[in-house]
Coordinates of C-alpha atoms and ligand atoms in Angstrom, one line a residue:
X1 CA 1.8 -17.1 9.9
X2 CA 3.3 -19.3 12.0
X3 CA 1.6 -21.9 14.5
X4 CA 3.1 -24.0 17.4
X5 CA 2.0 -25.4 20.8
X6 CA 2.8 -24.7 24.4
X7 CA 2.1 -27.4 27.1
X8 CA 2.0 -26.3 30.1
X9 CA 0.2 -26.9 33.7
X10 CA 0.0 -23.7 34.6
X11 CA -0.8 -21.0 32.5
X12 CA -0.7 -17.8 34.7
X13 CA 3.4 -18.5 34.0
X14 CA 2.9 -18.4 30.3
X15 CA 5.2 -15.2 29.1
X16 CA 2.7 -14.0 25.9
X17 CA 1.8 -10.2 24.5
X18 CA -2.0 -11.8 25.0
X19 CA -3.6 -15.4 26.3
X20 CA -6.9 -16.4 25.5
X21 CA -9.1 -18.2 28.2
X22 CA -13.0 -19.0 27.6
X23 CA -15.7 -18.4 29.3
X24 CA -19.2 -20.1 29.0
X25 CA -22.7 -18.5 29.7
X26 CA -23.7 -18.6 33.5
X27 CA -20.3 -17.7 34.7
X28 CA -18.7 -20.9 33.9
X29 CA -14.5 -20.9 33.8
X30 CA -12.5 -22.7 31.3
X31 CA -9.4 -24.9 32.9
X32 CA -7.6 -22.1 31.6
X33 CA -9.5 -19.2 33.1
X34 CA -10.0 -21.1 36.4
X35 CA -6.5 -21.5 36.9
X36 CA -5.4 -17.9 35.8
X37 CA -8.5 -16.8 38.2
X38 CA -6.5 -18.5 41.1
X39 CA -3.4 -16.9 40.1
X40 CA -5.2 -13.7 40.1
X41 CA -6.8 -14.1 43.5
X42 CA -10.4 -13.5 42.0
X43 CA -9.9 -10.9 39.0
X44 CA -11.9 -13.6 36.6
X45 CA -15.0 -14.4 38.7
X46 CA -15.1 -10.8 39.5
X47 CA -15.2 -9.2 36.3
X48 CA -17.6 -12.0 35.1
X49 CA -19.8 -11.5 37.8
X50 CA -19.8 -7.5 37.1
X51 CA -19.8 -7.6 33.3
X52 CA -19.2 -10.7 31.5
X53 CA -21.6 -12.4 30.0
X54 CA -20.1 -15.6 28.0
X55 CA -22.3 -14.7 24.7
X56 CA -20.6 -16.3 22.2
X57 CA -17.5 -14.6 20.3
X58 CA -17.4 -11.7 22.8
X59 CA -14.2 -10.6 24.2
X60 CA -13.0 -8.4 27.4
X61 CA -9.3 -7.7 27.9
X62 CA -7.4 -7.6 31.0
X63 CA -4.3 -5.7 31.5
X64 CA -1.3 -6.5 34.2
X65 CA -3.0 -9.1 36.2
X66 CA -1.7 -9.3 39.4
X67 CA 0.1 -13.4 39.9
X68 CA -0.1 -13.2 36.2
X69 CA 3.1 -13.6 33.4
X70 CA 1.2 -12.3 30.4
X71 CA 0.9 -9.0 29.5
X72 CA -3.6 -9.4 28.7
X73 CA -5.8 -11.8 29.1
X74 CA -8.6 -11.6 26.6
X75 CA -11.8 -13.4 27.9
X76 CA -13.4 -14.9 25.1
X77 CA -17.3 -15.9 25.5
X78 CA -18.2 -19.5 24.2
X79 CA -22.2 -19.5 24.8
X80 CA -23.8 -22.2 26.7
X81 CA -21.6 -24.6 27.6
X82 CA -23.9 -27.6 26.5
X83 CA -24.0 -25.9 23.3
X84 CA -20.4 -25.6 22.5
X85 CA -19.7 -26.8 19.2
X86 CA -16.8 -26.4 16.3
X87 CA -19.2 -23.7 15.2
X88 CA -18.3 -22.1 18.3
X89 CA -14.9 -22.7 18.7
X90 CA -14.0 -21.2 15.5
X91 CA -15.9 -18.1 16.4
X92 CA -14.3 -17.8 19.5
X93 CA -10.9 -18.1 18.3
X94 CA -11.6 -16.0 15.6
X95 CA -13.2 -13.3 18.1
X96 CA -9.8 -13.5 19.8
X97 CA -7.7 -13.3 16.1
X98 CA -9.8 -10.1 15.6
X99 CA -8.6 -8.5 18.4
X100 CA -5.2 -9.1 18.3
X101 CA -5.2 -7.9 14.7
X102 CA -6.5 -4.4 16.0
X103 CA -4.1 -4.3 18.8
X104 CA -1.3 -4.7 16.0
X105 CA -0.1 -7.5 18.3
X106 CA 2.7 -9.8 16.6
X107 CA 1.8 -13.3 18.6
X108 CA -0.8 -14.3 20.8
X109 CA -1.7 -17.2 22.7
X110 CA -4.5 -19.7 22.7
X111 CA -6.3 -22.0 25.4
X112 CA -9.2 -22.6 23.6
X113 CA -8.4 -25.3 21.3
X114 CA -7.9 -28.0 25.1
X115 CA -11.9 -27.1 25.8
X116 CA -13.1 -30.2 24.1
X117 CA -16.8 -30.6 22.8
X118 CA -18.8 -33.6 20.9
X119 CA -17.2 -35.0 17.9
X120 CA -13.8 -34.0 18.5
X121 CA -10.5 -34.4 19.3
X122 CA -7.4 -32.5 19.7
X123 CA -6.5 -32.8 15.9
X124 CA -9.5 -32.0 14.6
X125 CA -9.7 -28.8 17.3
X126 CA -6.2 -27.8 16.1
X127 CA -7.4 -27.5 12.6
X128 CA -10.2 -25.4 13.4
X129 CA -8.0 -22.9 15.3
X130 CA -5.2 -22.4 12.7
X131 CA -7.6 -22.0 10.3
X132 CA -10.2 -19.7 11.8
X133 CA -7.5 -17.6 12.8
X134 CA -6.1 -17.7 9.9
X135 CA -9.1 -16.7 8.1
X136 CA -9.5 -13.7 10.0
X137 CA -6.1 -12.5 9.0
X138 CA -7.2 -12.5 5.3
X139 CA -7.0 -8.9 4.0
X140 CA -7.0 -8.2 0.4
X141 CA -4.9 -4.8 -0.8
X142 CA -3.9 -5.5 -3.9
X143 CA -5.6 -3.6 -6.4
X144 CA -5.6 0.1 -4.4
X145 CA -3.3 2.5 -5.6
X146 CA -1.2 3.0 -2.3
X147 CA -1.8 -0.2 -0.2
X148 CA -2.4 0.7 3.8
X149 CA 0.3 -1.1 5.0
X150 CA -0.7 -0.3 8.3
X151 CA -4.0 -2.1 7.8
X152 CA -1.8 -5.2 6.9
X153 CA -2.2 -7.7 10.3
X154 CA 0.6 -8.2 12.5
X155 CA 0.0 -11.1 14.0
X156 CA 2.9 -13.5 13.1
X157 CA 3.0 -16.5 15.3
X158 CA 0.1 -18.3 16.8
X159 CA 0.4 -20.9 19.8
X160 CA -2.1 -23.4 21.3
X161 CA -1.9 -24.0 24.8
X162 CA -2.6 -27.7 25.2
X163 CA -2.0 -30.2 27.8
X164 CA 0.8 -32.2 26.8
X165 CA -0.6 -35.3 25.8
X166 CA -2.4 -33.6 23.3
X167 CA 1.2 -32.0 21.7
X168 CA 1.6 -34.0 18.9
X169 CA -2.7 -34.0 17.8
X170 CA -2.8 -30.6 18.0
X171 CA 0.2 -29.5 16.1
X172 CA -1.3 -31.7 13.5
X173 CA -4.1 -30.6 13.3
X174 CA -2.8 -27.1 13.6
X175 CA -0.5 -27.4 10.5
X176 CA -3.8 -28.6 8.5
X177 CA -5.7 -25.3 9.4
X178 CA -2.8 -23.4 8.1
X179 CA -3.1 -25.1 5.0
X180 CA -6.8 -25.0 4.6
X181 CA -6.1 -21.1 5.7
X182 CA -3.8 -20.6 2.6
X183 CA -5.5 -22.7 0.4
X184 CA -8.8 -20.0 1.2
X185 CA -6.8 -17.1 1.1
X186 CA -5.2 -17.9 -2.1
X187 CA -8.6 -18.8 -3.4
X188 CA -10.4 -15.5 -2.1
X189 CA -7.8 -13.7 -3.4
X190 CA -8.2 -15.0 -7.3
X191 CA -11.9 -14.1 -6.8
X192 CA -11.1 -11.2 -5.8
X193 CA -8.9 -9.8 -8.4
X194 CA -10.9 -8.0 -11.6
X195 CA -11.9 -9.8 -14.8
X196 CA -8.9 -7.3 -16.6
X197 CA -6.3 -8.3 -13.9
X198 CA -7.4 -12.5 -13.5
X199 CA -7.8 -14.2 -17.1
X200 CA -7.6 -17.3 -18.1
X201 CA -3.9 -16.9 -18.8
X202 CA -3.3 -15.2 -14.9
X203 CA -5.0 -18.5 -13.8
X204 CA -2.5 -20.8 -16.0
X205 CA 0.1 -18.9 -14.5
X206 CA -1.3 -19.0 -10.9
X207 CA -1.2 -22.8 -11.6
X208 CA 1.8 -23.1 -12.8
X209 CA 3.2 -21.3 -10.1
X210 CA 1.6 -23.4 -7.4
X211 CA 3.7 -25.9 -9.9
X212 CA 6.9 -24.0 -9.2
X213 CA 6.5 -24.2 -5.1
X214 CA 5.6 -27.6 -4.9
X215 CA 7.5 -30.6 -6.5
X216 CA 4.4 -33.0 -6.0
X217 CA 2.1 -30.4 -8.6
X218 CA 2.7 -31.1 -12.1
X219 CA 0.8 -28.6 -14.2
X220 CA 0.2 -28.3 -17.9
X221 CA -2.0 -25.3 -19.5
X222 CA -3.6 -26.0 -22.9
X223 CA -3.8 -23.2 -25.2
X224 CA -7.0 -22.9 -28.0
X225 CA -5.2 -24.8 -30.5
X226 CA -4.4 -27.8 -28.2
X227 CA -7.7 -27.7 -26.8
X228 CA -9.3 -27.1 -30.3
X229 CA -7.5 -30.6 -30.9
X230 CA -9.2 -32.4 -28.2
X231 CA -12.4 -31.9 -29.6
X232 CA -13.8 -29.6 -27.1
X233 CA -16.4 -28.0 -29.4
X234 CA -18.4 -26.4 -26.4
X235 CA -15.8 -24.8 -24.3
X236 CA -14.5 -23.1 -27.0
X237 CA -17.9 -21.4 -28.5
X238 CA -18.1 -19.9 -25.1
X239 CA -14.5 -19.0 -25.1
X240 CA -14.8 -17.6 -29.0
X241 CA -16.7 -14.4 -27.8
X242 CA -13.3 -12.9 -26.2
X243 CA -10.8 -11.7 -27.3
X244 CA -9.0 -13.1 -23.9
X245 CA -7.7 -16.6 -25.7
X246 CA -9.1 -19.5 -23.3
X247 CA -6.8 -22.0 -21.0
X248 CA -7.5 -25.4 -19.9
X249 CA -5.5 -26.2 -16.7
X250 CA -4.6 -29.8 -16.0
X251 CA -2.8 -30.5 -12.6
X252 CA -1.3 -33.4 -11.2
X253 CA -0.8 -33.9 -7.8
X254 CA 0.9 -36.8 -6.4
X255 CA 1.2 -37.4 -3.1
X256 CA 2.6 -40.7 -0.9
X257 CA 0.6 -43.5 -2.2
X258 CA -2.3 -43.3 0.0
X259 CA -4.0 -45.7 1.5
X260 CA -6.6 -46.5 -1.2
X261 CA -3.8 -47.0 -3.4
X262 CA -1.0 -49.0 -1.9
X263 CA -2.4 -51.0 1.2
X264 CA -1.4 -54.3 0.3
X265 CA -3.8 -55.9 1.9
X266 CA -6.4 -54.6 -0.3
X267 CA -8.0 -55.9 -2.9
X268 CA -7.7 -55.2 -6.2
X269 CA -11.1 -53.2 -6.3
X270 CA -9.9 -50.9 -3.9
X271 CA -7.2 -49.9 -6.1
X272 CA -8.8 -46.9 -7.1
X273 CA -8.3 -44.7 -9.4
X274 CA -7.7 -40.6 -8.6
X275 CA -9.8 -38.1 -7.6
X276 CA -10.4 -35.6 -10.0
X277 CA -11.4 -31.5 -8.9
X278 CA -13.1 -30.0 -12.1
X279 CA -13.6 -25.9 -11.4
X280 CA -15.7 -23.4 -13.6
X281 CA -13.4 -20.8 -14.9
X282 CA -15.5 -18.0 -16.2
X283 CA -13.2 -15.3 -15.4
X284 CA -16.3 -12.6 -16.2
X285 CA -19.6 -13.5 -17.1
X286 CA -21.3 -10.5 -19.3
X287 CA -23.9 -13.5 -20.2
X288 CA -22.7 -12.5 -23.8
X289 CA -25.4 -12.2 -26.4
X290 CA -27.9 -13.1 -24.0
X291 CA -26.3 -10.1 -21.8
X292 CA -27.1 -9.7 -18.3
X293 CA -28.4 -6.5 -16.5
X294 CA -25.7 -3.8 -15.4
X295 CA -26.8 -3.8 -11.7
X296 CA -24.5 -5.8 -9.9
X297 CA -22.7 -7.2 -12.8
X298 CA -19.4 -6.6 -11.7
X299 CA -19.8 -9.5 -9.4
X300 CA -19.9 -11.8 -12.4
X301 CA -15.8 -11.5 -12.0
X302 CA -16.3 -13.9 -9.2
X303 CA -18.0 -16.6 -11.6
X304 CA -14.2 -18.6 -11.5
X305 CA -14.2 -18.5 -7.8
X306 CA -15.3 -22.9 -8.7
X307 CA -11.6 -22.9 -10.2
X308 CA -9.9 -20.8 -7.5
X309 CA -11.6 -23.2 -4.9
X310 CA -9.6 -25.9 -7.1
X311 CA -6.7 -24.2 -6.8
X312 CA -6.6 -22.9 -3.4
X313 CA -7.8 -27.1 -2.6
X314 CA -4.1 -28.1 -4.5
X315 CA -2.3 -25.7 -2.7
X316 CA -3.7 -26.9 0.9
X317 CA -3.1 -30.9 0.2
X318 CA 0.3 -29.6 -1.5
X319 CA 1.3 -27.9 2.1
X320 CA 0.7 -31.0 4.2
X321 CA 1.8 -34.0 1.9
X322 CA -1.6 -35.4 1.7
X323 CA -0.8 -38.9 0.7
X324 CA -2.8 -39.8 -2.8
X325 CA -3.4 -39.0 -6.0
X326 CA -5.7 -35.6 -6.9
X327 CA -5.9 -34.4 -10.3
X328 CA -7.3 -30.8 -10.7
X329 CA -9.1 -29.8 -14.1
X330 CA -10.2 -25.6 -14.9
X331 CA -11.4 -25.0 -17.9
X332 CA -11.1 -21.3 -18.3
X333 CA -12.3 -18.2 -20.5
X334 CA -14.7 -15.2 -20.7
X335 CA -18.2 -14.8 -21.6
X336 CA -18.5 -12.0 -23.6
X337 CA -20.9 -10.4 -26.6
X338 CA -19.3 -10.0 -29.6
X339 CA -19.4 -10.9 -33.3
X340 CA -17.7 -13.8 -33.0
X341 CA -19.6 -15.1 -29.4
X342 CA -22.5 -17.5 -29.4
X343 CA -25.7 -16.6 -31.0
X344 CA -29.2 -18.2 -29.3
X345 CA -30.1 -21.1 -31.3
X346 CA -26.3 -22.0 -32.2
X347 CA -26.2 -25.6 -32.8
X348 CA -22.0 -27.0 -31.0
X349 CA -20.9 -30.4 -31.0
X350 CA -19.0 -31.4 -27.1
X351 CA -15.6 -33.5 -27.1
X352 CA -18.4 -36.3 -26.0
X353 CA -19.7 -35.8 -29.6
X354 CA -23.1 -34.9 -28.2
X355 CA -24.4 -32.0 -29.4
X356 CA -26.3 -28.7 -27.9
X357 CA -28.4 -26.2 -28.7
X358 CA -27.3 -22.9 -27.2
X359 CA -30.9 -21.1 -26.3
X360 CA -29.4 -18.9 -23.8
X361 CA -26.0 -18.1 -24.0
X362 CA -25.8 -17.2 -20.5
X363 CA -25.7 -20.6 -19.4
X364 CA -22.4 -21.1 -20.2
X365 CA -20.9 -22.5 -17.3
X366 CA -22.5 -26.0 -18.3
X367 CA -21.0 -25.4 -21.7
X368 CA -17.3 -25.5 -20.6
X369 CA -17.4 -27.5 -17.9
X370 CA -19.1 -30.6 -20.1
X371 CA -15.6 -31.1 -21.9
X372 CA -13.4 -30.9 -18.8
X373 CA -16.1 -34.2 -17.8
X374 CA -15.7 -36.0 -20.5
X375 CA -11.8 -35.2 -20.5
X376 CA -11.6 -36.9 -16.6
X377 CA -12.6 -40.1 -17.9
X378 CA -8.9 -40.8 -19.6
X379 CA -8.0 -41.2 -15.7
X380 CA -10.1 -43.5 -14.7
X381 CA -11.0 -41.5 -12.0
X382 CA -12.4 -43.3 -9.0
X383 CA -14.4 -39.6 -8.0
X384 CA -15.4 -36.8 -9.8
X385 CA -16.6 -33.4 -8.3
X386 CA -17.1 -30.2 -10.3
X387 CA -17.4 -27.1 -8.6
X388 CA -19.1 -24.4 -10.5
X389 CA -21.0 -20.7 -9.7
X390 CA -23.5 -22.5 -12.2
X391 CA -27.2 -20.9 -11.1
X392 CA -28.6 -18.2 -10.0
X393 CA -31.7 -20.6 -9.0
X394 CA -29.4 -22.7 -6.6
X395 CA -29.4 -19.1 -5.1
X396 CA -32.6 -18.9 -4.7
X397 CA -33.6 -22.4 -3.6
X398 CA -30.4 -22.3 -0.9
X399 CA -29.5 -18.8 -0.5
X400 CA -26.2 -18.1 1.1
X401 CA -26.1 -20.9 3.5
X402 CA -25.0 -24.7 2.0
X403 CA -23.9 -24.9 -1.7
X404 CA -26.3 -27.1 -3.9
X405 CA -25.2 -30.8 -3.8
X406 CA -25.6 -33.0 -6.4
X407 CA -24.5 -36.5 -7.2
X408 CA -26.0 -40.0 -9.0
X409 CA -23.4 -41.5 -6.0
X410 CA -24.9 -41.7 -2.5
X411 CA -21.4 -42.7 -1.0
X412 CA -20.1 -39.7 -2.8
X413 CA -22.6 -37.2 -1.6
X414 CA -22.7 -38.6 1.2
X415 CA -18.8 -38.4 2.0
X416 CA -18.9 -34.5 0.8
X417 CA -22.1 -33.6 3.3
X418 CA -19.9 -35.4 6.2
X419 CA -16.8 -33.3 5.1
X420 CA -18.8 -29.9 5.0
X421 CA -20.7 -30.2 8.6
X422 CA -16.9 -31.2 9.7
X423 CA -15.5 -28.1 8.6
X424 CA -18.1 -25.3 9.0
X425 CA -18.8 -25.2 5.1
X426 CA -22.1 -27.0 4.7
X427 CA -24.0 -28.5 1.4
X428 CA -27.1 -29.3 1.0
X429 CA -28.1 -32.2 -1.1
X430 CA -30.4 -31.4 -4.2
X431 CA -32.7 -33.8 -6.4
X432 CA -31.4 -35.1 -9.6
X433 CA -34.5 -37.5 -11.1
X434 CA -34.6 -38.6 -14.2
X435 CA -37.9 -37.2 -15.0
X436 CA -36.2 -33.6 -14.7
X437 CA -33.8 -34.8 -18.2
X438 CA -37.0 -33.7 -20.2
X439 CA -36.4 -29.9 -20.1
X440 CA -33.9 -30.3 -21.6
X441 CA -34.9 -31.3 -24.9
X442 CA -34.2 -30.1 -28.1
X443 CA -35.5 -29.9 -31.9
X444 CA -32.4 -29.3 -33.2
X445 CA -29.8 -31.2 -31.1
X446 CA -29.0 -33.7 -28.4
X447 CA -29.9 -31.3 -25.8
X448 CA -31.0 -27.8 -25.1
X449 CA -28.3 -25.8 -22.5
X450 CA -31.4 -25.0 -20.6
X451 CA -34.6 -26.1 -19.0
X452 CA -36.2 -23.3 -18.7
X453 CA -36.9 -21.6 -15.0
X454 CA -38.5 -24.5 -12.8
X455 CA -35.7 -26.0 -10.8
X456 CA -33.4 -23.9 -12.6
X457 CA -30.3 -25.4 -10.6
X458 CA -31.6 -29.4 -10.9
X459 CA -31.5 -29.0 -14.8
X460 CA -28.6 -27.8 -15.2
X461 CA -27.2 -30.6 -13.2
X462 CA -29.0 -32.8 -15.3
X463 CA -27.3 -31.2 -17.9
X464 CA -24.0 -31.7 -16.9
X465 CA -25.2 -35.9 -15.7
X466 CA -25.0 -36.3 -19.2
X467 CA -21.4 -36.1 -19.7
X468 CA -20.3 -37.7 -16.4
X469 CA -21.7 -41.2 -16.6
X470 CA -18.4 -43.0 -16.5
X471 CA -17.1 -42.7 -12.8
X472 CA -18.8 -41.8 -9.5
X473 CA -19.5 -38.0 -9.7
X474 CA -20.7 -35.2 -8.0
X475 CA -21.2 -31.3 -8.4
X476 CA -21.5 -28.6 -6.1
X477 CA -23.2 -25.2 -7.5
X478 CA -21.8 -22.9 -5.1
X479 CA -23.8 -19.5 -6.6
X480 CA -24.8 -18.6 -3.1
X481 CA -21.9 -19.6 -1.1
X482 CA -18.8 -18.0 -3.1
X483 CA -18.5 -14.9 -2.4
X484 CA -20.6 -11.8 -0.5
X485 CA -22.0 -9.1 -2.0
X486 CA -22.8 -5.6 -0.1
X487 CA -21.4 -4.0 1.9
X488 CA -19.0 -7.2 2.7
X489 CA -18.4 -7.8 -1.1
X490 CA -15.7 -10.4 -1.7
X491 CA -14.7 -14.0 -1.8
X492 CA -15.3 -16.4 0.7
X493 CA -12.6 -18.8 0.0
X494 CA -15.7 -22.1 -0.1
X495 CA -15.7 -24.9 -0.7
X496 CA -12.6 -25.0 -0.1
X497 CA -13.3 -26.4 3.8
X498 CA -14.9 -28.9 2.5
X499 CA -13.0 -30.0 -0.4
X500 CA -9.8 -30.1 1.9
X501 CA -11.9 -32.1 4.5
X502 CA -13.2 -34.6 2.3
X503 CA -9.6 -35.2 0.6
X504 CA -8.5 -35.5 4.1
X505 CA -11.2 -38.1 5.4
X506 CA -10.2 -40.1 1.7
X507 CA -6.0 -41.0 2.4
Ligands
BES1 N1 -22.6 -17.4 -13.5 C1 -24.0 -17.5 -13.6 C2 -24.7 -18.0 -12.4 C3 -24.9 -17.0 -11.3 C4 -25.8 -16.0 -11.5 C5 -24.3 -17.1 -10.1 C6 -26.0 -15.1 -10.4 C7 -24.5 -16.2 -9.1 C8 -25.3 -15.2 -9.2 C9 -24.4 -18.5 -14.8 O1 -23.5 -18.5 -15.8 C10 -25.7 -18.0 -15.3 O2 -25.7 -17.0 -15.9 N2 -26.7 -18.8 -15.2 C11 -28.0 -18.5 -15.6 C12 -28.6 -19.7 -16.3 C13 -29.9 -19.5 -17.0 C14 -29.6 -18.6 -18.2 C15 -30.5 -20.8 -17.3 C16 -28.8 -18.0 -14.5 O3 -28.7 -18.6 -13.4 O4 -29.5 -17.0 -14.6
MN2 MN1 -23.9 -17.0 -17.3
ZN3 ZN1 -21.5 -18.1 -15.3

């Protein structure tokens, strides 16, 4: 997909296969539709008048307008116009995207991204074009016997009709939608691909070849023996039920030095250190001994959609040259029942050297993801976030809406919230008292691996608080943001949005 800018005064010239022009609620014309509706001696009022409503993400499309170069106008509804919002824009441009993908058009144009609205500017509404229409190009193929290529999208190039002194924003900002777009579709795409097809070795080699394609990705993938060496006692007993051997994927990413990093002027304490992406890896969850109920277990293949987010998060900064240093982390294996998988009441000793009682082995996502904590101290990292389809309670107390956010950093959380409203892929911040470390005690052991079912999400938070006392950190339990099930089952690409928006806001 390719996407570019047009400036231009008057748009009824505009030679395209389709131009989008928005119209609000109450009959009110975009610049855009105004001037193509005085090209067009009327043809706009009139059919809003007679048909149009503005409603938010609706489209009409006009054919051969009289006075007018392009071949359609699509009329795209953006709601009332003292509502209109990012949230809006992106539906409308999506809206648009949608139908030129069933018109099997090849390029379109865009005026929506010069109708500005609170909070933004021509960068930031350039990003949220490329990538809404780039999200609504996703389409995932690749596991049916005789892919219809016909249902592939056609849509190749994408421009943004934008006044002129706008240009250089918008193509900015266009360039970092495409690759936030990328970075979700390669991200949906790992979640989407079956526990037999993605393992932890198809995700060391998806890493390595994001290594391949870009020079500023160094990646190295531990194998059982390595990480066996490193101590990591508790990823492993998860990791020990399958017969799938485990990875642990360390990237390096290295932009420019950003401005953290190499402002001179700074001081020394703002020399910080990198920031570090940890992402679950379970590439199937069964639950193992403490096995899970058949209905709707196949969507436990999604429960390493925290590590594709990390990967699809590399790939985007990776695209545009994000100036800093980010160091990815995935620790990565199955969950499975076996006789060599963790038993309830199995007593394993962490690479922190604290030790857990395993009382449930289905909450294993804690278990792997303490060692990759404990291993992202050697950087001195100056943020930690972990990203993890940890609880099926976060579920319940958030439901598919904001992914649970926790953190012992109020900068930190506060920086990610910011990030998420910015780009349409909300959190929502969750408690993390001390007085919630109780459940989670043990006879046996340093800790228990759960708390039992009251604030089911909050403990196991606590949990992983344990082994991330040496930096600022933070952890988003995305259970109920991941991916859809139903009738629209599949990835969803977050938190990528929001990890890509917060590394932005940070160089
Ligand atoms: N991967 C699951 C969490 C999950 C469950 C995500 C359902 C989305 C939907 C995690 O490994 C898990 O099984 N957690 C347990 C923890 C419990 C045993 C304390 C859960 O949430 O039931
Ligand atoms: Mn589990
Ligand atoms: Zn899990």
């Amino acid at each position: 997909m390719e996407f570019s800018t047009h400036a231009s005064v008057s748009p009824h010239q505009y030679k395209t296969a389709a131009l989008a022009v928005g119209v609000f609620k109450d009959g009110i014309l975009s610049v855009a539709a105004d001037a193509i509706d005085r090209a067009s001696q009327g043809a706009i009022k009139a059919v809003v008048k007679a048909e149009f409503t503005g409603n938010t993400g609706a489209t009409l499309v006009l054919r051969d307008l009289k006075g007018v170069t392009a071949l359609r106008v699509v009329l795209v509804g953006l709601g009332k116009q003292s509502e209109y919002s990012a949230k809006t824009h992106a539906t409308a441009e999506q809206a648009f995207a949608a139908y030129c993908v069933q018109a099997r058009l090849t390029e379109a144009t865009s005026s929506l991204a010069a109708i500005p609205y609170a909070q933004s500017d021509a960068r930031a509404r350039g990003r949220t074009a490329a990538s809404a229409v780039g999200a609504s190009l996703y389409h995932f193929d690749a596991t049916f016997g005789k892919p219809d290529l016909e249902a592939r999208p056609k849509l190749k190039k994408f421009i943004a009709l934008v006044d002129k002194s706008d240009q250089a924003a918008t193509n900015q900002g266009l360039a970092e939608g495409a690759a936030l777009a990328e970075g979700m579709s390669l991200a949906r795409t790992l979640g989407n691909l079956p526990g037999n097809i993605c393992t932890p070795t198809y995700l060391g080699e998806a890493a390595k070849k994001l290594g391949r394609e870009f020079k500023s990705i160094k990646v190295t993938v531990l194998e059982p023996k390595q990480i066996e060496k490193l101590g990591m006692g508790s990823f492993l007993s998860v990791a020990r039920g399958s017969s799938q051997p485990a990875r642990f994927i360390v990237m390096h990413y290295q932009g420019k030095p950003g401005a953290r990093a190499s402002s001179k002027t700074a001081s020394k304490a703002a020399n910080k250190g990198p920031i570090v992406l940890i992402g679950k890896g379970i590439t199937f969850d069964s639950g193992g001994i403490s096995i899970k109920p058949a209905a709707t277990m196949d969507e436990m293949k999604f429960d390493m959609c925290g590590a594709a987010s990390v990967l699809g998060t590399m790939r985007a900064i990776a695209e545009i040259g994000l100036p800093g240093e980010v160091i990815a982390l995935i620790p990565t294996c199955e969950n499975m029942p076996s006789g060599t998988a963790n038993k309830p009441g199995d007593v394993v000793t962490s690479m922190s050297g604290q030790t857990i009682e395993i009382l449930n082995t289905d909450a294993e996502g804690r278990l792997i993801l303490c060692d990759a904590l404990t291993y992202a101290e050697r950087f001195k990292p100056s943020a930690v976030i972990d990203i993890a389809t940890l609880t099926g309670a976060c579920v319940v107390a958030l439901g598919k809406v904001n992914s649970g956010l926790f953190s012992t950093n109020d900068a930190l959380a506060e920086a990610l919230l910011v990030a998420g409203k910015q780009a349409q892929d909300p959190a929502w911040r969750m408690p993390l008292d001390d007085a919630y470390q109780a459940q989670l005690k043990s006879n046996f052991a340093d800790m228990a691996n759960i708390g039992g079912q009251p604030g089911g999400a909050v403990t196991a938070a606590c949990f992983l608080s344990r082994f991330a006392k040496a930096y600022p950190w933070a952890h988003l339990d995305i259970a109920g943001t991941a991916w859809h099930g139903g009738a629209a089952k599949g990835a969803t690409g977050r938190p990528v949005g929001m990890l890509f928006q917060y590394l932005l806001n940070q160089a």
